[in-house]
Every structure is written in structure tokens, then in C-alpha cells.
Short mmCIF file of C-alpha atoms in Angstrom, two decimals:
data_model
loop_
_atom_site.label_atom_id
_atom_site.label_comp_id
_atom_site.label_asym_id
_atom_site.label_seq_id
_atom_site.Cartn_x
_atom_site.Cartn_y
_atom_site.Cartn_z
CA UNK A 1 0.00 0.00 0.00
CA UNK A 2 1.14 3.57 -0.73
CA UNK A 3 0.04 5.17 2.45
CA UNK A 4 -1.61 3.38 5.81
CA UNK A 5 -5.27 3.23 6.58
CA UNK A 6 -6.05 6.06 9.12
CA UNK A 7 -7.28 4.53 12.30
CA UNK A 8 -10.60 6.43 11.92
CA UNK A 9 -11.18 3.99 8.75
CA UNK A 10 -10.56 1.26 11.25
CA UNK A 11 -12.50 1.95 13.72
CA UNK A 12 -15.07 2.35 10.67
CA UNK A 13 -14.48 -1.06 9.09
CA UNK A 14 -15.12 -2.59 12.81
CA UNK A 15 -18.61 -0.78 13.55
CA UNK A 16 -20.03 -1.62 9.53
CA UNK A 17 -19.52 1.95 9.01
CA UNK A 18 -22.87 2.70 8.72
CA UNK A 19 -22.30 5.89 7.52
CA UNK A 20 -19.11 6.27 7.20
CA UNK A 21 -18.90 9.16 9.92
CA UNK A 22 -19.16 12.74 9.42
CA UNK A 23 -20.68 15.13 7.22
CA UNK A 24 -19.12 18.09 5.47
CA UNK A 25 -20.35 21.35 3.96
CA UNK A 26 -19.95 21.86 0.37
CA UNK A 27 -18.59 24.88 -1.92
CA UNK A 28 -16.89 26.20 -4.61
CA UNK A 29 -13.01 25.95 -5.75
CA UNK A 30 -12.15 29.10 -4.47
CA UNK A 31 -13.99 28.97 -1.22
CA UNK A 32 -12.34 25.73 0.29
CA UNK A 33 -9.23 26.13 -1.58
CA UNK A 34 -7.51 27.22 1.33
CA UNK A 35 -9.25 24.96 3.39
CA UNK A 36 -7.62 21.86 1.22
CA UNK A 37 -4.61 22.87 1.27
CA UNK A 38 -4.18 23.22 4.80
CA UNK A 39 -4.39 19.20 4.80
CA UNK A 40 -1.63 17.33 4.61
CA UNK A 41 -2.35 14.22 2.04
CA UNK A 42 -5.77 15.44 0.56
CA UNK A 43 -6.39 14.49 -3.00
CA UNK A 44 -8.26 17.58 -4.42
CA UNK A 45 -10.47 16.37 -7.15
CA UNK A 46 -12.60 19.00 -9.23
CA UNK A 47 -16.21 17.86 -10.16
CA UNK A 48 -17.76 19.46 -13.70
CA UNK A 49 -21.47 19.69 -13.20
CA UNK A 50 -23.78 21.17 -15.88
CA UNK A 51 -25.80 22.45 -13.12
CA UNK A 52 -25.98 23.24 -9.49
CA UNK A 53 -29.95 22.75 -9.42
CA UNK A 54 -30.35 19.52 -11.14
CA UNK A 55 -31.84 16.61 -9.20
CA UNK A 56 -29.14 13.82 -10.24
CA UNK A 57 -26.21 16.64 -9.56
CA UNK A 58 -27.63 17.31 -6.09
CA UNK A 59 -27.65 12.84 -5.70
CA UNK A 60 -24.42 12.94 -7.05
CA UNK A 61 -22.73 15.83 -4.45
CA UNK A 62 -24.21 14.50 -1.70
CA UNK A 63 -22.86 10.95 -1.79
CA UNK A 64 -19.42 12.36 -3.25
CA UNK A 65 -19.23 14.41 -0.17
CA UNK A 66 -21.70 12.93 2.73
CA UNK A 67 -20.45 9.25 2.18
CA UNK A 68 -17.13 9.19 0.02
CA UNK A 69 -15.12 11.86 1.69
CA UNK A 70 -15.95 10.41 5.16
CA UNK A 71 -14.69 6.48 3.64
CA UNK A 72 -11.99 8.36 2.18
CA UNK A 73 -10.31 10.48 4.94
CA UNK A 74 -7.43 11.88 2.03
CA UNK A 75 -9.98 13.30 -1.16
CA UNK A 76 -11.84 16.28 -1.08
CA UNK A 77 -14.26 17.44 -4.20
CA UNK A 78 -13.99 20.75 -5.47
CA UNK A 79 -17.15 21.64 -7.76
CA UNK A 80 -17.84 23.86 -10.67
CA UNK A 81 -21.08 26.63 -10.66
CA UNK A 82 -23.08 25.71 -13.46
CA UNK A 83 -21.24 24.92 -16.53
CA UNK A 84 -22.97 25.70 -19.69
CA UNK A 85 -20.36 26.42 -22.54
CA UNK A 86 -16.87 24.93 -23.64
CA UNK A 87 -15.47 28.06 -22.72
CA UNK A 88 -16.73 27.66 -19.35
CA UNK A 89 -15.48 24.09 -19.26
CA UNK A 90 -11.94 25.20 -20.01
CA UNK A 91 -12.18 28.14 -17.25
CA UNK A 92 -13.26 25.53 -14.57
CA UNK A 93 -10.80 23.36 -15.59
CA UNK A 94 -7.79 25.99 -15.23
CA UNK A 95 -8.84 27.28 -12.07
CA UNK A 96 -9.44 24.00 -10.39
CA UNK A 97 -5.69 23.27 -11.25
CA UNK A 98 -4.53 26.58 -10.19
CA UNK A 99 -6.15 25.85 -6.67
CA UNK A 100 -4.15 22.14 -6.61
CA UNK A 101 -6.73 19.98 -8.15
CA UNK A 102 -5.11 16.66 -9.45
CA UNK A 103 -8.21 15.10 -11.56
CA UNK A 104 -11.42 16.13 -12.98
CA UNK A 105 -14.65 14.43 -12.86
CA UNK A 106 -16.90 15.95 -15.67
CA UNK A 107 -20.43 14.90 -15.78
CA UNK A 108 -20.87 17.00 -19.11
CA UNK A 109 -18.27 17.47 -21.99
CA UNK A 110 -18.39 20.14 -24.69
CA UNK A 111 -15.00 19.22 -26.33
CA UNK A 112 -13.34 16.14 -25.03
CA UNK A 113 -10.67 16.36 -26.79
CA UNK A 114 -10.06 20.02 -26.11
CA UNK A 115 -10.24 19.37 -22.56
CA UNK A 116 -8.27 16.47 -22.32
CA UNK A 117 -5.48 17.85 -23.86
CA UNK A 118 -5.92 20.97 -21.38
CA UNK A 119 -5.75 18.38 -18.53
CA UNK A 120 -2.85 17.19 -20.16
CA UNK A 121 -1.24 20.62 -20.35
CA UNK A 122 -1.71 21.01 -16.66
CA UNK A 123 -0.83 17.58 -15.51
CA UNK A 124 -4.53 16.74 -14.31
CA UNK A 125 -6.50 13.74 -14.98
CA UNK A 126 -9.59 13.91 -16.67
CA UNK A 127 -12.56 10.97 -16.65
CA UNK A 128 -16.04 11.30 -17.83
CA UNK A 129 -17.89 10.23 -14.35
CA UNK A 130 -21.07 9.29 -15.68
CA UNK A 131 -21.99 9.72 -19.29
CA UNK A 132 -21.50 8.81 -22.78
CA UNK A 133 -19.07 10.11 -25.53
CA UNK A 134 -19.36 9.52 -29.70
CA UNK A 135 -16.74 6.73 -30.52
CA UNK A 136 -15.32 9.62 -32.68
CA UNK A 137 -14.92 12.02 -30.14
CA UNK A 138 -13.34 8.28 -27.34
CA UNK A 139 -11.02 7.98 -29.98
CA UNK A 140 -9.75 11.93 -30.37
CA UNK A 141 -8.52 11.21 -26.34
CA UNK A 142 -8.19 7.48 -25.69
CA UNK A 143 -4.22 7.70 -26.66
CA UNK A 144 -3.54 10.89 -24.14
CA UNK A 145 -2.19 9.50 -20.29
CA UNK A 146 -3.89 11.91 -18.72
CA UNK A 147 -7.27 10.58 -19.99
CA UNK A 148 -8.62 7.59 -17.52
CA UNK A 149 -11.95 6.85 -19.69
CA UNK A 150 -15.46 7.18 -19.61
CA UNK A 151 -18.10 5.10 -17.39
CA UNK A 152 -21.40 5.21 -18.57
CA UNK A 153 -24.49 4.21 -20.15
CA UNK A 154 -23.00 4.44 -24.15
CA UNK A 155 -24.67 4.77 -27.30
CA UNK A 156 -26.53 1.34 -27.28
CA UNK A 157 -27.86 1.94 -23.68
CA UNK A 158 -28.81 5.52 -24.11
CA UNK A 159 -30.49 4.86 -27.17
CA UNK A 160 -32.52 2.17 -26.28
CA UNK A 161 -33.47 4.05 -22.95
CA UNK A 162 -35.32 6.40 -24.91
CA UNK A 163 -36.53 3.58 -27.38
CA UNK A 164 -38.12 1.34 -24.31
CA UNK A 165 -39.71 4.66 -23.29
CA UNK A 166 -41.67 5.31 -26.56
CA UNK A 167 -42.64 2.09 -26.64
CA UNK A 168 -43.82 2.44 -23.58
CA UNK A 169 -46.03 4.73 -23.80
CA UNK A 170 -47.10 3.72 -27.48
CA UNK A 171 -48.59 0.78 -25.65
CA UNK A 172 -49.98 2.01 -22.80
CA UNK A 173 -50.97 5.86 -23.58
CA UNK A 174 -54.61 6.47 -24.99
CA UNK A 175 -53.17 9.11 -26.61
CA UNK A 176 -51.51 9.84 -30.11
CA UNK A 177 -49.70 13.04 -29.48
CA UNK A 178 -46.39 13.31 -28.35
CA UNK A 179 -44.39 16.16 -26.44
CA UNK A 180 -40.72 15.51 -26.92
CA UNK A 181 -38.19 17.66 -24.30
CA UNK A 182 -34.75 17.00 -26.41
CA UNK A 183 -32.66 18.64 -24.14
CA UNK A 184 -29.03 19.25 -25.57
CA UNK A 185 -29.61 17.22 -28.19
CA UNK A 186 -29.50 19.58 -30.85
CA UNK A 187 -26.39 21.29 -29.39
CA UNK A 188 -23.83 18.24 -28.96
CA UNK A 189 -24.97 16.26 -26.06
CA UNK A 190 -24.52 12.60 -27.47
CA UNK A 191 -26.96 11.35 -24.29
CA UNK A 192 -29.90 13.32 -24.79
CA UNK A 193 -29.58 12.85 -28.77
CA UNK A 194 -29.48 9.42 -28.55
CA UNK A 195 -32.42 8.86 -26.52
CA UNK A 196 -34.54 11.20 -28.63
CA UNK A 197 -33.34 9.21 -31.76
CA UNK A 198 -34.70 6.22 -29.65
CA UNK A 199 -38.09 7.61 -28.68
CA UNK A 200 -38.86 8.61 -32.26
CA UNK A 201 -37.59 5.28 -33.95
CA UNK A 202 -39.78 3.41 -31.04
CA UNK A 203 -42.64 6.01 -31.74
CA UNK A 204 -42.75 4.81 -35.85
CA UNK A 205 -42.61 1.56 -35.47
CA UNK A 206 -45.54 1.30 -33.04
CA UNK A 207 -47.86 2.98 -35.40
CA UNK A 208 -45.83 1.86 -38.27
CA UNK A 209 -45.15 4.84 -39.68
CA UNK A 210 -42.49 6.52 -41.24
CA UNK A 211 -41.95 10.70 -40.34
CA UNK A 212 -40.83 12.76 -43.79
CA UNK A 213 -37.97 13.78 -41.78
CA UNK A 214 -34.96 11.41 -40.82
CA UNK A 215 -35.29 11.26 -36.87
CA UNK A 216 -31.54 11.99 -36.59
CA UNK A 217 -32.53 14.92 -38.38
CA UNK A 218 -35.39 15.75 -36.03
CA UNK A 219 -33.05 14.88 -33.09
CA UNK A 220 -30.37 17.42 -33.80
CA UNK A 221 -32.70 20.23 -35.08
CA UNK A 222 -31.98 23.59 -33.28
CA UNK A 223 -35.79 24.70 -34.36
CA UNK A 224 -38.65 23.10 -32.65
CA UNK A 225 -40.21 20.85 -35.06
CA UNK A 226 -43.87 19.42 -35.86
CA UNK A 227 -44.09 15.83 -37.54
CA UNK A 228 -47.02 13.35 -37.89
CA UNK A 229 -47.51 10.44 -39.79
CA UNK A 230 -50.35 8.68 -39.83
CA UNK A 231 -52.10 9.04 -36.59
CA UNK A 232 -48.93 9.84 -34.99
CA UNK A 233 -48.09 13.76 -34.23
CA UNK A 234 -45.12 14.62 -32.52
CA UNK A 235 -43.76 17.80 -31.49
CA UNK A 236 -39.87 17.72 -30.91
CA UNK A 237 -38.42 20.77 -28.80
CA UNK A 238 -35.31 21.05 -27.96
CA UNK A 239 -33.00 23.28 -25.29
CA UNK A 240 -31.57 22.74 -21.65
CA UNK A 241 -34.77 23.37 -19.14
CA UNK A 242 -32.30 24.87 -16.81
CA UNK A 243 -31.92 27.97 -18.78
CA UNK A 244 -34.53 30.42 -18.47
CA UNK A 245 -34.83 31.36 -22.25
CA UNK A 246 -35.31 27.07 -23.07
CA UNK A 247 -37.51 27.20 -20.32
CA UNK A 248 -40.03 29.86 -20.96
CA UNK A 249 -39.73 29.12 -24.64
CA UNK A 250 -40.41 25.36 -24.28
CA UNK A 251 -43.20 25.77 -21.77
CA UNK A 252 -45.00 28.20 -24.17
CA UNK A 253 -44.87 25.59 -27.19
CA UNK A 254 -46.77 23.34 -24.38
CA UNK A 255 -49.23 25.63 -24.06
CA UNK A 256 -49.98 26.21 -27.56
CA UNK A 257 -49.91 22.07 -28.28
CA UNK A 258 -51.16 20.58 -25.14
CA UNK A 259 -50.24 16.97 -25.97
CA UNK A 260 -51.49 14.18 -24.22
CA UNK A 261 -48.04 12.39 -23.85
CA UNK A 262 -44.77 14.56 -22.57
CA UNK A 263 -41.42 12.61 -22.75
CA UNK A 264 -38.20 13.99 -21.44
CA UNK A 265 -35.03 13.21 -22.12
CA UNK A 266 -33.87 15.26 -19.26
CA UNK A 267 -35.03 16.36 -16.06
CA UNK A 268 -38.14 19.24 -17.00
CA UNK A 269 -37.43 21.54 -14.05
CA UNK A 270 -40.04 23.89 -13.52
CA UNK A 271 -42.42 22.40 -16.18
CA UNK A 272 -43.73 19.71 -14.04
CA UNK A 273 -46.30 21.68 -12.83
CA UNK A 274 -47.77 22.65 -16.45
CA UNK A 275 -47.33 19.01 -17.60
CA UNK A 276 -49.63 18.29 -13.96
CA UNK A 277 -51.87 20.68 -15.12
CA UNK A 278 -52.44 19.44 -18.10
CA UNK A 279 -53.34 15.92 -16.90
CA UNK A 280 -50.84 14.49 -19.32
CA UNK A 281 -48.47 11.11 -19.52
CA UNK A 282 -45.63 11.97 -18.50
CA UNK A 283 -41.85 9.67 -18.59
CA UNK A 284 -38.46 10.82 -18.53
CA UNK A 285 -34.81 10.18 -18.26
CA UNK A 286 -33.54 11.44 -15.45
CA UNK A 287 -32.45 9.73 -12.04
CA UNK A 288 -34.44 8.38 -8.64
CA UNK A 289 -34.48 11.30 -7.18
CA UNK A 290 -37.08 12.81 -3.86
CA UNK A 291 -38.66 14.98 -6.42
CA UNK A 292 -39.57 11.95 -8.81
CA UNK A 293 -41.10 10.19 -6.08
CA UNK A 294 -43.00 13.17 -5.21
CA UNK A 295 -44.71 12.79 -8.69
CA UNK A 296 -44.92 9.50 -8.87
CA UNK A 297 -47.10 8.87 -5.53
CA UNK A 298 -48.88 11.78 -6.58
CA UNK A 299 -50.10 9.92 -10.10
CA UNK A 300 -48.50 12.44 -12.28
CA UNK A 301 -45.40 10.26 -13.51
CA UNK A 302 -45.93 7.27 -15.22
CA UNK A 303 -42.60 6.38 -16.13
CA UNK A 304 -38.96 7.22 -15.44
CA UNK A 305 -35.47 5.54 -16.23
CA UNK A 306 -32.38 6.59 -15.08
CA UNK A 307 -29.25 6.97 -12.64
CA UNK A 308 -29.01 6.72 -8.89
CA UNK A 309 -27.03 8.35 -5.87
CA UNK A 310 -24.07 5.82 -5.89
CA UNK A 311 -23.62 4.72 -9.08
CA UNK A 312 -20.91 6.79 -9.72
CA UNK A 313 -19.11 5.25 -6.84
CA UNK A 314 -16.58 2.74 -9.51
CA UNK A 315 -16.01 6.17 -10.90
CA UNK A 316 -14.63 7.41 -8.18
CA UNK A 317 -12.52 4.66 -7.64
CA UNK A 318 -11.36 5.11 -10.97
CA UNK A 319 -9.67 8.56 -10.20
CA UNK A 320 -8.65 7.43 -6.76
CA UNK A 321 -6.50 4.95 -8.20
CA UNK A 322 -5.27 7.30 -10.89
CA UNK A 323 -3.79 10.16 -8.23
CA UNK A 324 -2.61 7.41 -5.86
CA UNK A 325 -0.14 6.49 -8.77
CA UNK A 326 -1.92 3.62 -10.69
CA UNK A 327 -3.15 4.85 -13.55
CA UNK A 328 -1.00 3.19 -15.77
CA UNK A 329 -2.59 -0.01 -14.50
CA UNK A 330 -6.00 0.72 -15.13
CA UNK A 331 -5.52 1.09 -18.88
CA UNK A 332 -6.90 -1.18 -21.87
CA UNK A 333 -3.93 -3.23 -22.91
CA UNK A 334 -3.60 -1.76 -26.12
CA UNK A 335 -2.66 1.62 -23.77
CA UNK A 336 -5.71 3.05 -24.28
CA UNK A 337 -8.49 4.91 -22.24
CA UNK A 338 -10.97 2.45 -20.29
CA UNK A 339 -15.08 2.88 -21.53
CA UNK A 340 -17.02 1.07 -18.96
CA UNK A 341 -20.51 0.63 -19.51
CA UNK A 342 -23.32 1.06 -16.97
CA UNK A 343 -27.01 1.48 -17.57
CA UNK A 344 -29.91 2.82 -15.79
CA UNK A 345 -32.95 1.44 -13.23
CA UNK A 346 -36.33 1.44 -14.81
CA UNK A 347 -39.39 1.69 -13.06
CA UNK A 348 -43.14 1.49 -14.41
CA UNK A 349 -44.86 2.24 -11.40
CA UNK A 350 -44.64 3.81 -8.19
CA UNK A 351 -44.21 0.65 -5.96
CA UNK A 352 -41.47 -0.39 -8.31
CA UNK A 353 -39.66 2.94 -7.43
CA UNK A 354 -40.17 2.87 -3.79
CA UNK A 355 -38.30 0.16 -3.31
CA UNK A 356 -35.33 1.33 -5.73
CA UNK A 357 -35.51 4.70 -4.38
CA UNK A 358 -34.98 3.43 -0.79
CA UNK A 359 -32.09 1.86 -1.93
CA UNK A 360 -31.08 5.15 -4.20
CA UNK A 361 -31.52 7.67 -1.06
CA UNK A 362 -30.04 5.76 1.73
CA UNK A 363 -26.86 6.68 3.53
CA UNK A 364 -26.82 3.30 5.53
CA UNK A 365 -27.09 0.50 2.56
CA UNK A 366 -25.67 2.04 -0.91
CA UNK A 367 -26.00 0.19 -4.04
CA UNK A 368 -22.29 0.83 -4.01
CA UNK A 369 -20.52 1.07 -0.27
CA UNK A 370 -17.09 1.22 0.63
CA UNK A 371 -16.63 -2.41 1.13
CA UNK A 372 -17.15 -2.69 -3.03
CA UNK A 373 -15.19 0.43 -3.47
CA UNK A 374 -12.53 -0.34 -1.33
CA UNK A 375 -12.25 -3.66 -3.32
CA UNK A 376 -11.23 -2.13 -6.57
CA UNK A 377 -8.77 0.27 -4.58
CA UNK A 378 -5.04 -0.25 -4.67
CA UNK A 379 -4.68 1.11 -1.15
CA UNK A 380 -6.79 -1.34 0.12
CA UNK A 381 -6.67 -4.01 -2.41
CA UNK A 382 -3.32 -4.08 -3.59
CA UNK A 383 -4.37 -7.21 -6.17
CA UNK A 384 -7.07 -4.97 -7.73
CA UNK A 385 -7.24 -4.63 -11.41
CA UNK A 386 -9.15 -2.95 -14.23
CA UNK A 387 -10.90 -6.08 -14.73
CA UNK A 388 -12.04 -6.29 -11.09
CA UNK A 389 -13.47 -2.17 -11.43
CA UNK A 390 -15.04 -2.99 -15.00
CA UNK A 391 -16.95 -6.32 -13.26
CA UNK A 392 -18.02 -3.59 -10.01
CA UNK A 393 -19.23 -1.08 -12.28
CA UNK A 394 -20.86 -3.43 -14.98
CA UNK A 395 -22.95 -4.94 -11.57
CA UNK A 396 -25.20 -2.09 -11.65
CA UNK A 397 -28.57 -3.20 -11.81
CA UNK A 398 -31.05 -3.64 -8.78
CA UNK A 399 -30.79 -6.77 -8.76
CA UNK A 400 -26.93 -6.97 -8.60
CA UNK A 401 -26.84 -4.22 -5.62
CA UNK A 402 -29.70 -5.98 -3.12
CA UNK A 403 -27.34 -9.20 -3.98
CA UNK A 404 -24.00 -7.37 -2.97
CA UNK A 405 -25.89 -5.81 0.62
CA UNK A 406 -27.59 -9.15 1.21
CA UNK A 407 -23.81 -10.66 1.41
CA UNK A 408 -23.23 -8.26 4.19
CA UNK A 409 -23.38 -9.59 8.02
#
């Protein structure tokens, strides 16, 4: 091992670590900069977020920093505002290193390759925590060091998220117009595109029809767009809900179409309540979130697929390895970048979600804990191998985590 377990982390592995101990606040690079610092063997590692307000970042944060930096005496996550442009990207990026951050977790990329080679420039690693990445745009960066890899869903599993959801609803919804929130689609986010390719492919072939318009073409229009086909009519609009001017312009359309199905591709932020209103269907992609239960007990969401609270947990592993001097072992054996896939939960229902958002929420049993984490850690594993984090992360599904805790004493 490269340094020794602290004896709080013993003391922690006796009890079950429940918890893993104590909580800590939360802010931005240059408000616990100092604070860092100050500590004598803390890995800094920088978080990219594409917002401060969304649901799964908020999930995200507060197992990063509630659960992993108490399990992890020697890390500390410095996170980004709200970044919504490469430019903004690239800024984050050189002021996290200026303030000692050795590795970024990005949750959103606008240029891989331009920030990977900024990483580079800096001597900072760079991983894509939880998302997916065009095989063009993998291999721009899979060759550069400084690049660990992506973990996420990848094309096949973000595209057939939004596929299972159309179908979905094509079966189940007494209702032949469609509301489609595109999100970023339109604007270089290979998630959201991919799952609005999905819903409209799954959408055609239900009614077996065939839209004048290629759906990639629908997928990565700028311009809101109006399609139908048979009995099918589908409005497509795209933009971030986050921003005010996507918002107000997307909510507007909604008023003008009132369609009996709405299907997101992204959380809808403060449209939920006009989509309530409205009395329509309503599924998404987004994560298992407080809010999503909220609706879901309330009747007003039928459907959701998505991410949960510790799933990014291999992730973080990932970049622990990589500052604690092994990232060299934790590359393909070509030399390359790692891409590890992991999908999303799926629930129909609102019992099905109870249970997986009790799971999702919980500080005390977490899908992924520090027993599985520490078992893909050099520190603490010193046999551990890529292999060993690709089978950890690749166990995602319900199933797989209520296994792993059921193991426990």
C-alpha cells in the first residue's frame, strides 16, 4: 500500500460503518481552496457539473461528499457553478488546477478532446464520471495519459433508454400526441440525442409509420419541429430546461400544443407543474431522485429511467487509483483509455420505485458502499485490477446491488 489506513477507517471497518462518519459542507473551488490545502495528504479532485440545481447533480454531491469523503479520509471534491459552454469548461478546468486539483470528474463534456489535452497541459487527470461520448470524439482522447476513460451508459444503452420509453407509452398511452423535451440534443450532447433518436424510432414503429424527416434529423434540429404520420403527431423541442430562455420558450410551445403524452429526455425543471396541469403522460430520463417520487405517488409520472445516488461510486474509484499512482494499471492493454458501460434502473410504477428509491436515497445500505469500493482500490486491495473495477461497475442493476448488501453480516 502507498500510504496506511487512518485509524478512523478502522474503527469504521469494525462498527459496519454505517455511515461512514461525518458530514461536510460543500462549496466552490475558491472557497475551500484554502481549506484543502491546509491538509496534509488530501487528493483535491474537481467535479464538472452542468448544473448546481439539477436533481441527479444534487444525488451525485451529496454521496461524493456525505459518504465518500468520510470512507476516504485523504480526497476532497472541489465543484464547478453551473457549466454551460466549452469556454466555461476550459475556465473551470484551469482554475481547479490553479487551486491544486489533481483530476477532474466531468459529468458533461463540450470538447473532449479540447479538454483532455488541457488536462494534459496542466498535468490533471480527466474521466467522464457518468456519461456517454461519440466513438469519434473516445477515440480523439483514448491515446492521451492523462485521460482515464469514460463510465457510462454508451450509445446502445442511451439509445434504447429512450426507445423502451416510446414504446412504452405507445402501448400504454390512450393518446396519439407526443411532447418531446430534447434537451441538448440539438447542441452536442450525445446522451440526450441518442435517446430522442430512440423515442422517435420506437414512436414509428408502433404505429408503423415513417416521419418525412430522418429522426436523426429531427433529433439534432436547433428549431422546434412538428411531424405526424399517420395518426402519430409529434412535437420535438429542444433546449436545456435549466436555462430560463429554453424554459419559458419550451413551456410556451406546451401551451400552444397541449399533448397528451410529454417525454423527457432530461429532467423538466419547472415544467412539471404545467405538464400536472395538463393531466398528461408523462416519462423521462432522469435519475431516482425525492422529487420523482414526489410525482410519482402523486399519479403524475408514469414512467422514469435513469441513474441513482451511488452509481458513480466505480467512478470514483477510478480517479482514486489514478492520483494514488496507478493509472498506468487501469488502462486497456492496447494503452488506451478504459469505456465502462453502466445502464440505468427502470421503473413502471410507483411501488417499483419505492423500493429502488430506498435503496437510491439511503446513507446506511448504498447500491455501491465502501466495502465494493474499497475492493477495486489499490490502497486497500493491492491485487485490484481494471478487470475487477469494469466487473463492479458493470454490476449495476437492482438486482446486482440488493445481492452485494444481502452478502453483508
Amino acid at each position: 500500500m502507498k500510504r496506511m489506513i487512518s485509524l478512523a477507517l478502522i474503527i469504521c471497518l469494525a462498527y459496519g460503518l454505517a455511515a461512514c462518519g461525518g458530514i461536510r459542507g460543500s462549496s466552490s473551488v475558491s472557497e475551500r481552496a484554502e481549506e484543502a490545502s491546509e491538509k496534509a495528504s488530501v487528493h483535491k479532485i474537481g467535479v464538472l457539473v452542468y448544473s448546481r440545481t439539477d436533481n441527479e447533480v444534487i444525488d451525485f454531491k451529496d454521496y461524493l461528499e456525505n459518504y465518500i469523503e468520510s470512507c476516504f479520509e485523504d480526497v476532497d471534491f472541489l465543484y464547478s457553478d453551473t457549466v454551460a459552454s466549452p469556454e466555461e469548461a476550459m475556465q473551470f478546468i484551469r482554475s481547479a488546477a490553479e487551486n491544486g486539483v489533481e483530476g477532474i470528474m466531468s459529468f458533461n463534456s463540450y470538447d473532449l478532446e479540447a479538454e483532455v489535452n488541457l488536462c494534459a497541459e496542466l498535468h490533471i487527470y480527466y474521466m467522464m464520471a457518468s456519461g456517454s461520448v461519440s466513438d469519434e470524439a473516445f477515440a480523439k482522447a483514448a491515446d492521451n495519459e492523462y485521460f482515464l476513460g469514460v463510465v457510462g451508459p454508451g450509445s446502445e444503452i442511451e439509445y434504447q433508454a429512450g426507445a423502451k420509453m416510446g414504446a412504452y407509452f405507445a402501448e400504454n398511452a390512450e393518446n396519439d400526441e407526443y411532447f418531446i423535451l430534447s434537451g441538448g440534443a440539438s447542441i452536442g450532447n450525445e446522451m440526450h440525442r441518442l435517446r430522442t433518436v430512440g423515442i422517435l424510432d420506437a414512436l414509428q414503429e408502433a404505429y408503423g409509420v415513417t416521419f418525412d424527416k430522418d429522426t436523426r434529423e429531427l433529433a439534432a434540429s436547433e428549431n422546434i419541429e412538428h411531424v405526424q404520420a399517420g395518426a402519430l403527431t409529434v412535437c420535438i423541442c429542444p433546449g436545456y430546461l435549466s436555462r430560463d430562455a429554453f424554459r419559458e420558450r419550451a413551456k410556451a410551445e406546451y401551451e400552444t400544443d397541449q399533448y397528451g403524452v410529454v417525454l423527457a429526455v432530461l429532467p423538466v425543471f419547472d415544467m412539471e407543474s404545467d405538464i400536472v396541469k395538463a393531466g398528461a403522460r408523462f416519462g423521462l430520463v432522469d435519475c431516482y431522485s425525492d422529487a420523482n417520487w414526489k410525482l410519482f405517488i402523486n399519479g403524475n409520472l408514469d414512467y422514469v429511467t435513469g441513474k441513482y445516488r451511488s452509481i458513480i461510486g466505480p467512478s470514483f474509484a477510478a480517479m482514486y487509483n489514478a492520483l494514488n499512482g496507478y493509472a498506468s494499471e487501469f488502462r486497456e492493454a492496447d494503452g488506451k483509455a478504459f469505456r465502462i458501460i453502466q445502464g440505468f434502473w427502470t421503473s413502471e410504477n410507483a411501488e417499483d420505485y419505492e423500493k429502488k428509491y430506498e435503496m437510491s436515497s439511503s446513507i446506511e445500505i448504498n447500491a455501491y458502499n465502501y466495502e465494493d469500493l474499497y475492493g477495486v482500490c489499490k490502497n486497500y486491495n493491492p491485487d485490484a485490477t481494471l478487470e475487477d473495477l469494469e466487473a463492479l461497475a458493470g454490476a449495476y442493476t437492482f438486482e446486482e446491488a440488493k445481492a452485494r448488501r444481502a452478502k453483508q453480516p
